């Protein structure tokens, strides 16, 4: 009997990280009204004077394979997108969505399986969006959900695409319980010539006082 209980506990510990890999609850509606924000930098006015970029990866806007892009689309913003839009408002930064070529499944179970496969293969998913003028940005905020205890592999693709030498990177994540520490370490490893400052973890249920939390983090009174 004790052996059976031990085996069940072992399996629970083993499976938990993978079951929660895509569990950002990105399909939950945000708990506050979204602010207006600039569009992606490659589509924005090239005369913009902002030297702050707010880049983020979010799963909420993806349409399942085989679904009509219009009827299958959703107006609900994911949690990471909600935070990124608020951050762009506070900093005056340019908002940029990191979009992979591959649509991740809406199903958390299926998405978790793909996230695990990409993690184990140290994959670099191809992206469909690109920053055309990265050299003009001095500070880059990078947001993402925590998948499998770290950043999604699409974030690594993004980081390896550009030269961040001399730039300041400030990561933020949405997560039920996992800290941003491992993701922050990975970002610093991928961008050794950048200054990677302490990141911010935000609950997957974006709190109503998100503006205050972000203001404290970025040093706005």
mmCIF file with all atom_site columns, C-alpha atoms in Angstrom:
data_model
loop_
_atom_site.group_PDB
_atom_site.id
_atom_site.type_symbol
_atom_site.label_atom_id
_atom_site.label_alt_id
_atom_site.label_comp_id
_atom_site.label_asym_id
_atom_site.label_entity_id
_atom_site.label_seq_id
_atom_site.pdbx_PDB_ins_code
_atom_site.Cartn_x
_atom_site.Cartn_y
_atom_site.Cartn_z
_atom_site.occupancy
_atom_site.B_iso_or_equiv
_atom_site.pdbx_formal_charge
_atom_site.auth_seq_id
_atom_site.auth_comp_id
_atom_site.auth_asym_id
_atom_site.auth_atom_id
_atom_site.pdbx_PDB_model_num
ATOM 1   C CA . UNK A 1 1   ? 0.000   0.000  0.000   1.00 0.00 ? 1   UNK A CA 1
ATOM 2   C CA . UNK A 1 2   ? 2.788   2.416  0.931   1.00 0.00 ? 2   UNK A CA 1
ATOM 3   C CA . UNK A 1 3   ? 4.528   1.594  -2.324  1.00 0.00 ? 3   UNK A CA 1
ATOM 4   C CA . UNK A 1 4   ? 1.386   2.468  -4.340  1.00 0.00 ? 4   UNK A CA 1
ATOM 5   C CA . UNK A 1 5   ? 0.998   5.804  -2.527  1.00 0.00 ? 5   UNK A CA 1
ATOM 6   C CA . UNK A 1 6   ? 4.665   6.609  -3.146  1.00 0.00 ? 6   UNK A CA 1
ATOM 7   C CA . UNK A 1 7   ? 4.301   5.834  -6.860  1.00 0.00 ? 7   UNK A CA 1
ATOM 8   C CA . UNK A 1 8   ? 1.236   8.079  -7.151  1.00 0.00 ? 8   UNK A CA 1
ATOM 9   C CA . UNK A 1 9   ? 3.031   10.959 -5.432  1.00 0.00 ? 9   UNK A CA 1
ATOM 10  C CA . UNK A 1 10  ? 6.034   10.496 -7.714  1.00 0.00 ? 10  UNK A CA 1
ATOM 11  C CA . UNK A 1 11  ? 3.867   10.616 -10.836 1.00 0.00 ? 11  UNK A CA 1
ATOM 12  C CA . UNK A 1 12  ? 2.104   13.754 -9.604  1.00 0.00 ? 12  UNK A CA 1
ATOM 13  C CA . UNK A 1 13  ? 5.401   15.583 -9.090  1.00 0.00 ? 13  UNK A CA 1
ATOM 14  C CA . UNK A 1 14  ? 6.673   14.397 -12.462 1.00 0.00 ? 14  UNK A CA 1
ATOM 15  C CA . UNK A 1 15  ? 3.609   15.452 -14.467 1.00 0.00 ? 15  UNK A CA 1
ATOM 16  C CA . UNK A 1 16  ? 2.809   18.784 -12.796 1.00 0.00 ? 16  UNK A CA 1
ATOM 17  C CA . UNK A 1 17  ? 5.372   20.965 -14.634 1.00 0.00 ? 17  UNK A CA 1
ATOM 18  C CA . UNK A 1 18  ? 4.249   19.696 -18.029 1.00 0.00 ? 18  UNK A CA 1
ATOM 19  C CA . UNK A 1 19  ? 0.524   19.938 -17.334 1.00 0.00 ? 19  UNK A CA 1
ATOM 20  C CA . UNK A 1 20  ? 0.924   23.605 -16.437 1.00 0.00 ? 20  UNK A CA 1
ATOM 21  C CA . UNK A 1 21  ? 3.273   24.466 -19.293 1.00 0.00 ? 21  UNK A CA 1
ATOM 22  C CA . UNK A 1 22  ? 0.736   26.541 -21.204 1.00 0.00 ? 22  UNK A CA 1
ATOM 23  C CA . UNK A 1 23  ? -1.469  27.252 -18.215 1.00 0.00 ? 23  UNK A CA 1
ATOM 24  C CA . UNK A 1 24  ? -1.348  31.024 -18.435 1.00 0.00 ? 24  UNK A CA 1
ATOM 25  C CA . UNK A 1 25  ? -5.143  31.168 -18.652 1.00 0.00 ? 25  UNK A CA 1
ATOM 26  C CA . UNK A 1 26  ? -4.625  33.407 -21.673 1.00 0.00 ? 26  UNK A CA 1
ATOM 27  C CA . UNK A 1 27  ? -8.209  32.794 -22.745 1.00 0.00 ? 27  UNK A CA 1
ATOM 28  C CA . UNK A 1 28  ? -9.642  34.307 -19.565 1.00 0.00 ? 28  UNK A CA 1
ATOM 29  C CA . UNK A 1 29  ? -10.957 37.847 -20.098 1.00 0.00 ? 29  UNK A CA 1
ATOM 30  C CA . UNK A 1 30  ? -8.892  40.545 -18.394 1.00 0.00 ? 30  UNK A CA 1
ATOM 31  C CA . UNK A 1 31  ? -10.274 41.994 -15.192 1.00 0.00 ? 31  UNK A CA 1
ATOM 32  C CA . UNK A 1 32  ? -9.969  45.601 -16.292 1.00 0.00 ? 32  UNK A CA 1
ATOM 33  C CA . UNK A 1 33  ? -10.598 47.735 -19.348 1.00 0.00 ? 33  UNK A CA 1
ATOM 34  C CA . UNK A 1 34  ? -7.691  47.757 -21.770 1.00 0.00 ? 34  UNK A CA 1
ATOM 35  C CA . UNK A 1 35  ? -5.991  51.058 -22.625 1.00 0.00 ? 35  UNK A CA 1
ATOM 36  C CA . UNK A 1 36  ? -5.347  52.089 -26.197 1.00 0.00 ? 36  UNK A CA 1
ATOM 37  C CA . UNK A 1 37  ? -1.774  51.454 -27.274 1.00 0.00 ? 37  UNK A CA 1
ATOM 38  C CA . UNK A 1 38  ? 0.475   51.852 -30.333 1.00 0.00 ? 38  UNK A CA 1
ATOM 39  C CA . UNK A 1 39  ? 0.671   49.051 -32.885 1.00 0.00 ? 39  UNK A CA 1
ATOM 40  C CA . UNK A 1 40  ? 3.704   46.935 -33.703 1.00 0.00 ? 40  UNK A CA 1
ATOM 41  C CA . UNK A 1 41  ? 6.840   48.928 -34.410 1.00 0.00 ? 41  UNK A CA 1
ATOM 42  C CA . UNK A 1 42  ? 7.192   47.598 -37.956 1.00 0.00 ? 42  UNK A CA 1
ATOM 43  C CA . UNK A 1 43  ? 3.766   49.052 -38.789 1.00 0.00 ? 43  UNK A CA 1
ATOM 44  C CA . UNK A 1 44  ? 4.097   52.235 -36.752 1.00 0.00 ? 44  UNK A CA 1
ATOM 45  C CA . UNK A 1 45  ? 5.176   55.729 -37.770 1.00 0.00 ? 45  UNK A CA 1
ATOM 46  C CA . UNK A 1 46  ? 8.921   55.662 -38.367 1.00 0.00 ? 46  UNK A CA 1
ATOM 47  C CA . UNK A 1 47  ? 9.187   59.220 -37.033 1.00 0.00 ? 47  UNK A CA 1
ATOM 48  C CA . UNK A 1 48  ? 8.237   58.117 -33.518 1.00 0.00 ? 48  UNK A CA 1
ATOM 49  C CA . UNK A 1 49  ? 10.729  59.460 -30.984 1.00 0.00 ? 49  UNK A CA 1
ATOM 50  C CA . UNK A 1 50  ? 10.197  56.760 -28.369 1.00 0.00 ? 50  UNK A CA 1
ATOM 51  C CA . UNK A 1 51  ? 13.312  54.809 -27.437 1.00 0.00 ? 51  UNK A CA 1
ATOM 52  C CA . UNK A 1 52  ? 11.317  52.262 -25.421 1.00 0.00 ? 52  UNK A CA 1
ATOM 53  C CA . UNK A 1 53  ? 10.003  49.012 -26.900 1.00 0.00 ? 53  UNK A CA 1
ATOM 54  C CA . UNK A 1 54  ? 7.421   46.836 -25.156 1.00 0.00 ? 54  UNK A CA 1
ATOM 55  C CA . UNK A 1 55  ? 7.617   43.415 -26.820 1.00 0.00 ? 55  UNK A CA 1
ATOM 56  C CA . UNK A 1 56  ? 5.377   40.570 -25.723 1.00 0.00 ? 56  UNK A CA 1
ATOM 57  C CA . UNK A 1 57  ? 4.304   37.038 -26.596 1.00 0.00 ? 57  UNK A CA 1
ATOM 58  C CA . UNK A 1 58  ? 0.687   36.067 -25.927 1.00 0.00 ? 58  UNK A CA 1
ATOM 59  C CA . UNK A 1 59  ? -1.339  33.041 -26.989 1.00 0.00 ? 59  UNK A CA 1
ATOM 60  C CA . UNK A 1 60  ? -4.810  34.633 -26.809 1.00 0.00 ? 60  UNK A CA 1
ATOM 61  C CA . UNK A 1 61  ? -5.066  36.013 -30.336 1.00 0.00 ? 61  UNK A CA 1
ATOM 62  C CA . UNK A 1 62  ? -4.291  32.771 -32.155 1.00 0.00 ? 62  UNK A CA 1
ATOM 63  C CA . UNK A 1 63  ? -6.939  31.058 -34.267 1.00 0.00 ? 63  UNK A CA 1
ATOM 64  C CA . UNK A 1 64  ? -7.075  27.237 -34.237 1.00 0.00 ? 64  UNK A CA 1
ATOM 65  C CA . UNK A 1 65  ? -5.873  25.474 -37.378 1.00 0.00 ? 65  UNK A CA 1
ATOM 66  C CA . UNK A 1 66  ? -8.674  25.023 -39.917 1.00 0.00 ? 66  UNK A CA 1
ATOM 67  C CA . UNK A 1 67  ? -10.803 27.785 -38.383 1.00 0.00 ? 67  UNK A CA 1
ATOM 68  C CA . UNK A 1 68  ? -11.937 30.784 -40.376 1.00 0.00 ? 68  UNK A CA 1
ATOM 69  C CA . UNK A 1 69  ? -9.736  33.727 -39.349 1.00 0.00 ? 69  UNK A CA 1
ATOM 70  C CA . UNK A 1 70  ? -12.709 36.059 -38.979 1.00 0.00 ? 70  UNK A CA 1
ATOM 71  C CA . UNK A 1 71  ? -15.249 33.831 -37.255 1.00 0.00 ? 71  UNK A CA 1
ATOM 72  C CA . UNK A 1 72  ? -12.601 32.146 -35.120 1.00 0.00 ? 72  UNK A CA 1
ATOM 73  C CA . UNK A 1 73  ? -10.884 35.279 -33.901 1.00 0.00 ? 73  UNK A CA 1
ATOM 74  C CA . UNK A 1 74  ? -11.447 36.667 -30.433 1.00 0.00 ? 74  UNK A CA 1
ATOM 75  C CA . UNK A 1 75  ? -11.403 40.206 -29.073 1.00 0.00 ? 75  UNK A CA 1
ATOM 76  C CA . UNK A 1 76  ? -10.331 39.021 -25.641 1.00 0.00 ? 76  UNK A CA 1
ATOM 77  C CA . UNK A 1 77  ? -6.836  40.100 -24.729 1.00 0.00 ? 77  UNK A CA 1
ATOM 78  C CA . UNK A 1 78  ? -4.559  37.622 -23.031 1.00 0.00 ? 78  UNK A CA 1
ATOM 79  C CA . UNK A 1 79  ? -3.045  38.368 -19.654 1.00 0.00 ? 79  UNK A CA 1
ATOM 80  C CA . UNK A 1 80  ? 0.421   39.110 -20.996 1.00 0.00 ? 80  UNK A CA 1
ATOM 81  C CA . UNK A 1 81  ? -1.044  41.395 -23.646 1.00 0.00 ? 81  UNK A CA 1
ATOM 82  C CA . UNK A 1 82  ? -3.069  43.225 -20.989 1.00 0.00 ? 82  UNK A CA 1
ATOM 83  C CA . UNK A 1 83  ? 0.073   43.923 -18.976 1.00 0.00 ? 83  UNK A CA 1
ATOM 84  C CA . UNK A 1 84  ? 2.080   44.914 -22.065 1.00 0.00 ? 84  UNK A CA 1
ATOM 85  C CA . UNK A 1 85  ? -0.548  47.418 -23.186 1.00 0.00 ? 85  UNK A CA 1
ATOM 86  C CA . UNK A 1 86  ? -0.654  49.031 -19.758 1.00 0.00 ? 86  UNK A CA 1
ATOM 87  C CA . UNK A 1 87  ? 3.137   49.153 -19.695 1.00 0.00 ? 87  UNK A CA 1
ATOM 88  C CA . UNK A 1 88  ? 3.258   50.817 -23.117 1.00 0.00 ? 88  UNK A CA 1
ATOM 89  C CA . UNK A 1 89  ? 0.889   53.482 -21.828 1.00 0.00 ? 89  UNK A CA 1
ATOM 90  C CA . UNK A 1 90  ? 2.966   54.145 -18.722 1.00 0.00 ? 90  UNK A CA 1
ATOM 91  C CA . UNK A 1 91  ? 6.317   54.291 -20.522 1.00 0.00 ? 91  UNK A CA 1
ATOM 92  C CA . UNK A 1 92  ? 5.229   55.855 -23.806 1.00 0.00 ? 92  UNK A CA 1
ATOM 93  C CA . UNK A 1 93  ? 6.839   52.856 -25.456 1.00 0.00 ? 93  UNK A CA 1
ATOM 94  C CA . UNK A 1 94  ? 6.064   51.206 -28.773 1.00 0.00 ? 94  UNK A CA 1
ATOM 95  C CA . UNK A 1 95  ? 4.023   48.022 -28.439 1.00 0.00 ? 95  UNK A CA 1
ATOM 96  C CA . UNK A 1 96  ? 5.248   44.996 -30.395 1.00 0.00 ? 96  UNK A CA 1
ATOM 97  C CA . UNK A 1 97  ? 3.716   41.517 -30.493 1.00 0.00 ? 97  UNK A CA 1
ATOM 98  C CA . UNK A 1 98  ? 6.038   38.558 -30.986 1.00 0.00 ? 98  UNK A CA 1
ATOM 99  C CA . UNK A 1 99  ? 4.057   36.242 -33.269 1.00 0.00 ? 99  UNK A CA 1
ATOM 100 C CA . UNK A 1 100 ? 5.343   32.780 -34.256 1.00 0.00 ? 100 UNK A CA 1
ATOM 101 C CA . UNK A 1 101 ? 4.501   31.246 -37.620 1.00 0.00 ? 101 UNK A CA 1
ATOM 102 C CA . UNK A 1 102 ? 2.969   28.246 -35.904 1.00 0.00 ? 102 UNK A CA 1
ATOM 103 C CA . UNK A 1 103 ? -0.437  28.639 -34.281 1.00 0.00 ? 103 UNK A CA 1
ATOM 104 C CA . UNK A 1 104 ? -0.398  27.044 -30.844 1.00 0.00 ? 104 UNK A CA 1
ATOM 105 C CA . UNK A 1 105 ? -3.483  24.951 -30.020 1.00 0.00 ? 105 UNK A CA 1
ATOM 106 C CA . UNK A 1 106 ? -6.237  26.496 -27.942 1.00 0.00 ? 106 UNK A CA 1
ATOM 107 C CA . UNK A 1 107 ? -6.310  23.325 -25.855 1.00 0.00 ? 107 UNK A CA 1
ATOM 108 C CA . UNK A 1 108 ? -3.982  23.675 -22.867 1.00 0.00 ? 108 UNK A CA 1
ATOM 109 C CA . UNK A 1 109 ? -3.174  19.956 -22.989 1.00 0.00 ? 109 UNK A CA 1
ATOM 110 C CA . UNK A 1 110 ? -2.139  20.059 -26.645 1.00 0.00 ? 110 UNK A CA 1
ATOM 111 C CA . UNK A 1 111 ? -0.271  23.323 -26.185 1.00 0.00 ? 111 UNK A CA 1
ATOM 112 C CA . UNK A 1 112 ? 1.606   21.888 -23.209 1.00 0.00 ? 112 UNK A CA 1
ATOM 113 C CA . UNK A 1 113 ? 2.734   18.931 -25.307 1.00 0.00 ? 113 UNK A CA 1
ATOM 114 C CA . UNK A 1 114 ? 4.107   21.247 -28.003 1.00 0.00 ? 114 UNK A CA 1
ATOM 115 C CA . UNK A 1 115 ? 5.748   23.498 -25.415 1.00 0.00 ? 115 UNK A CA 1
ATOM 116 C CA . UNK A 1 116 ? 7.493   20.472 -23.912 1.00 0.00 ? 116 UNK A CA 1
ATOM 117 C CA . UNK A 1 117 ? 8.654   19.269 -27.347 1.00 0.00 ? 117 UNK A CA 1
ATOM 118 C CA . UNK A 1 118 ? 10.062  22.702 -28.175 1.00 0.00 ? 118 UNK A CA 1
ATOM 119 C CA . UNK A 1 119 ? 11.769  22.944 -24.790 1.00 0.00 ? 119 UNK A CA 1
ATOM 120 C CA . UNK A 1 120 ? 13.409  19.519 -25.018 1.00 0.00 ? 120 UNK A CA 1
ATOM 121 C CA . UNK A 1 121 ? 14.596  20.242 -28.572 1.00 0.00 ? 121 UNK A CA 1
ATOM 122 C CA . UNK A 1 122 ? 15.786  23.745 -27.598 1.00 0.00 ? 122 UNK A CA 1
ATOM 123 C CA . UNK A 1 123 ? 13.757  24.842 -30.626 1.00 0.00 ? 123 UNK A CA 1
ATOM 124 C CA . UNK A 1 124 ? 13.659  28.305 -32.172 1.00 0.00 ? 124 UNK A CA 1
ATOM 125 C CA . UNK A 1 125 ? 10.155  28.769 -33.632 1.00 0.00 ? 125 UNK A CA 1
ATOM 126 C CA . UNK A 1 126 ? 10.111  31.023 -36.696 1.00 0.00 ? 126 UNK A CA 1
ATOM 127 C CA . UNK A 1 127 ? 8.442   34.406 -36.225 1.00 0.00 ? 127 UNK A CA 1
ATOM 128 C CA . UNK A 1 128 ? 6.182   36.391 -38.544 1.00 0.00 ? 128 UNK A CA 1
ATOM 129 C CA . UNK A 1 129 ? 6.763   39.791 -36.933 1.00 0.00 ? 129 UNK A CA 1
ATOM 130 C CA . UNK A 1 130 ? 10.081  41.619 -36.835 1.00 0.00 ? 130 UNK A CA 1
ATOM 131 C CA . UNK A 1 131 ? 11.372  44.893 -35.401 1.00 0.00 ? 131 UNK A CA 1
ATOM 132 C CA . UNK A 1 132 ? 12.780  46.877 -38.312 1.00 0.00 ? 132 UNK A CA 1
ATOM 133 C CA . UNK A 1 133 ? 14.561  49.535 -36.248 1.00 0.00 ? 133 UNK A CA 1
ATOM 134 C CA . UNK A 1 134 ? 15.774  47.840 -33.083 1.00 0.00 ? 134 UNK A CA 1
ATOM 135 C CA . UNK A 1 135 ? 18.853  50.062 -32.988 1.00 0.00 ? 135 UNK A CA 1
ATOM 136 C CA . UNK A 1 136 ? 16.780  53.085 -31.943 1.00 0.00 ? 136 UNK A CA 1
ATOM 137 C CA . UNK A 1 137 ? 15.506  51.464 -28.732 1.00 0.00 ? 137 UNK A CA 1
ATOM 138 C CA . UNK A 1 138 ? 17.535  51.803 -25.544 1.00 0.00 ? 138 UNK A CA 1
ATOM 139 C CA . UNK A 1 139 ? 15.142  50.009 -23.196 1.00 0.00 ? 139 UNK A CA 1
ATOM 140 C CA . UNK A 1 140 ? 13.266  46.854 -24.148 1.00 0.00 ? 140 UNK A CA 1
ATOM 141 C CA . UNK A 1 141 ? 10.540  45.359 -21.985 1.00 0.00 ? 141 UNK A CA 1
ATOM 142 C CA . UNK A 1 142 ? 9.916   41.709 -22.872 1.00 0.00 ? 142 UNK A CA 1
ATOM 143 C CA . UNK A 1 143 ? 6.766   39.973 -21.646 1.00 0.00 ? 143 UNK A CA 1
ATOM 144 C CA . UNK A 1 144 ? 5.640   36.366 -21.813 1.00 0.00 ? 144 UNK A CA 1
ATOM 145 C CA . UNK A 1 145 ? 3.728   33.645 -19.960 1.00 0.00 ? 145 UNK A CA 1
ATOM 146 C CA . UNK A 1 146 ? 5.800   31.082 -18.088 1.00 0.00 ? 146 UNK A CA 1
ATOM 147 C CA . UNK A 1 147 ? 5.854   27.785 -19.960 1.00 0.00 ? 147 UNK A CA 1
ATOM 148 C CA . UNK A 1 148 ? 7.570   24.799 -18.392 1.00 0.00 ? 148 UNK A CA 1
ATOM 149 C CA . UNK A 1 149 ? 9.216   26.962 -15.679 1.00 0.00 ? 149 UNK A CA 1
ATOM 150 C CA . UNK A 1 150 ? 10.785  29.354 -18.191 1.00 0.00 ? 150 UNK A CA 1
ATOM 151 C CA . UNK A 1 151 ? 10.118  31.604 -21.173 1.00 0.00 ? 151 UNK A CA 1
ATOM 152 C CA . UNK A 1 152 ? 8.498   30.170 -24.346 1.00 0.00 ? 152 UNK A CA 1
ATOM 153 C CA . UNK A 1 153 ? 11.003  29.228 -27.039 1.00 0.00 ? 153 UNK A CA 1
ATOM 154 C CA . UNK A 1 154 ? 9.656   32.003 -29.297 1.00 0.00 ? 154 UNK A CA 1
ATOM 155 C CA . UNK A 1 155 ? 11.210  34.475 -26.854 1.00 0.00 ? 155 UNK A CA 1
ATOM 156 C CA . UNK A 1 156 ? 14.612  32.915 -27.481 1.00 0.00 ? 156 UNK A CA 1
ATOM 157 C CA . UNK A 1 157 ? 14.081  33.295 -31.230 1.00 0.00 ? 157 UNK A CA 1
ATOM 158 C CA . UNK A 1 158 ? 13.317  36.972 -30.686 1.00 0.00 ? 158 UNK A CA 1
ATOM 159 C CA . UNK A 1 159 ? 16.360  37.538 -28.468 1.00 0.00 ? 159 UNK A CA 1
ATOM 160 C CA . UNK A 1 160 ? 18.750  35.871 -30.909 1.00 0.00 ? 160 UNK A CA 1
ATOM 161 C CA . UNK A 1 161 ? 17.466  37.902 -33.867 1.00 0.00 ? 161 UNK A CA 1
ATOM 162 C CA . UNK A 1 162 ? 18.832  41.258 -32.696 1.00 0.00 ? 162 UNK A CA 1
ATOM 163 C CA . UNK A 1 163 ? 21.932  42.857 -31.215 1.00 0.00 ? 163 UNK A CA 1
ATOM 164 C CA . UNK A 1 164 ? 21.120  44.049 -27.698 1.00 0.00 ? 164 UNK A CA 1
ATOM 165 C CA . UNK A 1 165 ? 24.611  45.331 -26.918 1.00 0.00 ? 165 UNK A CA 1
ATOM 166 C CA . UNK A 1 166 ? 24.431  48.342 -24.607 1.00 0.00 ? 166 UNK A CA 1
ATOM 167 C CA . UNK A 1 167 ? 20.653  48.071 -24.210 1.00 0.00 ? 167 UNK A CA 1
ATOM 168 C CA . UNK A 1 168 ? 18.623  47.572 -21.058 1.00 0.00 ? 168 UNK A CA 1
ATOM 169 C CA . UNK A 1 169 ? 16.238  44.611 -20.977 1.00 0.00 ? 169 UNK A CA 1
ATOM 170 C CA . UNK A 1 170 ? 13.452  44.424 -18.395 1.00 0.00 ? 170 UNK A CA 1
ATOM 171 C CA . UNK A 1 171 ? 11.552  41.103 -18.506 1.00 0.00 ? 171 UNK A CA 1
ATOM 172 C CA . UNK A 1 172 ? 8.063   40.564 -17.128 1.00 0.00 ? 172 UNK A CA 1
ATOM 173 C CA . UNK A 1 173 ? 5.915   37.455 -17.030 1.00 0.00 ? 173 UNK A CA 1
ATOM 174 C CA . UNK A 1 174 ? 2.454   36.202 -16.163 1.00 0.00 ? 174 UNK A CA 1
ATOM 175 C CA . UNK A 1 175 ? 2.399   33.038 -14.081 1.00 0.00 ? 175 UNK A CA 1
ATOM 176 C CA . UNK A 1 176 ? 0.228   31.246 -11.549 1.00 0.00 ? 176 UNK A CA 1
ATOM 177 C CA . UNK A 1 177 ? 3.106   30.577 -9.141  1.00 0.00 ? 177 UNK A CA 1
ATOM 178 C CA . UNK A 1 178 ? 6.433   30.073 -10.925 1.00 0.00 ? 178 UNK A CA 1
ATOM 179 C CA . UNK A 1 179 ? 8.936   32.913 -10.520 1.00 0.00 ? 179 UNK A CA 1
ATOM 180 C CA . UNK A 1 180 ? 10.658  34.760 -13.348 1.00 0.00 ? 180 UNK A CA 1
ATOM 181 C CA . UNK A 1 181 ? 14.134  33.881 -12.039 1.00 0.00 ? 181 UNK A CA 1
ATOM 182 C CA . UNK A 1 182 ? 14.994  31.071 -14.477 1.00 0.00 ? 182 UNK A CA 1
ATOM 183 C CA . UNK A 1 183 ? 13.656  33.014 -17.457 1.00 0.00 ? 183 UNK A CA 1
ATOM 184 C CA . UNK A 1 184 ? 15.654  36.065 -16.389 1.00 0.00 ? 184 UNK A CA 1
ATOM 185 C CA . UNK A 1 185 ? 18.811  33.952 -16.159 1.00 0.00 ? 185 UNK A CA 1
ATOM 186 C CA . UNK A 1 186 ? 18.194  32.572 -19.653 1.00 0.00 ? 186 UNK A CA 1
ATOM 187 C CA . UNK A 1 187 ? 17.661  36.061 -21.077 1.00 0.00 ? 187 UNK A CA 1
ATOM 188 C CA . UNK A 1 188 ? 20.916  37.280 -19.520 1.00 0.00 ? 188 UNK A CA 1
ATOM 189 C CA . UNK A 1 189 ? 22.732  34.288 -21.011 1.00 0.00 ? 189 UNK A CA 1
ATOM 190 C CA . UNK A 1 190 ? 21.326  34.960 -24.489 1.00 0.00 ? 190 UNK A CA 1
ATOM 191 C CA . UNK A 1 191 ? 22.077  38.696 -24.290 1.00 0.00 ? 191 UNK A CA 1
ATOM 192 C CA . UNK A 1 192 ? 25.467  38.893 -22.526 1.00 0.00 ? 192 UNK A CA 1
ATOM 193 C CA . UNK A 1 193 ? 26.197  42.425 -23.746 1.00 0.00 ? 193 UNK A CA 1
ATOM 194 C CA . UNK A 1 194 ? 22.903  43.853 -22.472 1.00 0.00 ? 194 UNK A CA 1
ATOM 195 C CA . UNK A 1 195 ? 21.958  44.952 -18.983 1.00 0.00 ? 195 UNK A CA 1
ATOM 196 C CA . UNK A 1 196 ? 19.186  42.620 -17.828 1.00 0.00 ? 196 UNK A CA 1
ATOM 197 C CA . UNK A 1 197 ? 17.417  44.156 -14.852 1.00 0.00 ? 197 UNK A CA 1
ATOM 198 C CA . UNK A 1 198 ? 15.282  42.380 -12.267 1.00 0.00 ? 198 UNK A CA 1
ATOM 199 C CA . UNK A 1 199 ? 12.055  41.152 -13.806 1.00 0.00 ? 199 UNK A CA 1
ATOM 200 C CA . UNK A 1 200 ? 8.476   41.253 -12.594 1.00 0.00 ? 200 UNK A CA 1
ATOM 201 C CA . UNK A 1 201 ? 6.097   38.327 -12.165 1.00 0.00 ? 201 UNK A CA 1
ATOM 202 C CA . UNK A 1 202 ? 2.396   39.103 -12.339 1.00 0.00 ? 202 UNK A CA 1
ATOM 203 C CA . UNK A 1 203 ? -0.378  36.717 -11.382 1.00 0.00 ? 203 UNK A CA 1
ATOM 204 C CA . UNK A 1 204 ? -2.118  35.036 -14.327 1.00 0.00 ? 204 UNK A CA 1
ATOM 205 C CA . UNK A 1 205 ? -5.274  36.709 -13.017 1.00 0.00 ? 205 UNK A CA 1
ATOM 206 C CA . UNK A 1 206 ? -4.123  40.252 -13.749 1.00 0.00 ? 206 UNK A CA 1
ATOM 207 C CA . UNK A 1 207 ? -4.869  42.253 -10.571 1.00 0.00 ? 207 UNK A CA 1
ATOM 208 C CA . UNK A 1 208 ? -6.979  45.390 -10.600 1.00 0.00 ? 208 UNK A CA 1
ATOM 209 C CA . UNK A 1 209 ? -4.038  47.400 -9.285  1.00 0.00 ? 209 UNK A CA 1
ATOM 210 C CA . UNK A 1 210 ? -1.798  46.412 -12.204 1.00 0.00 ? 210 UNK A CA 1
ATOM 211 C CA . UNK A 1 211 ? -1.086  50.066 -13.018 1.00 0.00 ? 211 UNK A CA 1
ATOM 212 C CA . UNK A 1 212 ? 0.254   50.656 -9.503  1.00 0.00 ? 212 UNK A CA 1
ATOM 213 C CA . UNK A 1 213 ? 2.365   47.485 -9.621  1.00 0.00 ? 213 UNK A CA 1
ATOM 214 C CA . UNK A 1 214 ? 3.912   48.479 -12.942 1.00 0.00 ? 214 UNK A CA 1
ATOM 215 C CA . UNK A 1 215 ? 4.474   52.066 -11.823 1.00 0.00 ? 215 UNK A CA 1
ATOM 216 C CA . UNK A 1 216 ? 6.377   50.857 -8.763  1.00 0.00 ? 216 UNK A CA 1
ATOM 217 C CA . UNK A 1 217 ? 8.442   48.488 -10.883 1.00 0.00 ? 217 UNK A CA 1
ATOM 218 C CA . UNK A 1 218 ? 9.500   51.059 -13.480 1.00 0.00 ? 218 UNK A CA 1
ATOM 219 C CA . UNK A 1 219 ? 9.949   53.829 -10.941 1.00 0.00 ? 219 UNK A CA 1
ATOM 220 C CA . UNK A 1 220 ? 7.069   56.149 -11.810 1.00 0.00 ? 220 UNK A CA 1
ATOM 221 C CA . UNK A 1 221 ? 5.615   58.127 -8.923  1.00 0.00 ? 221 UNK A CA 1
#
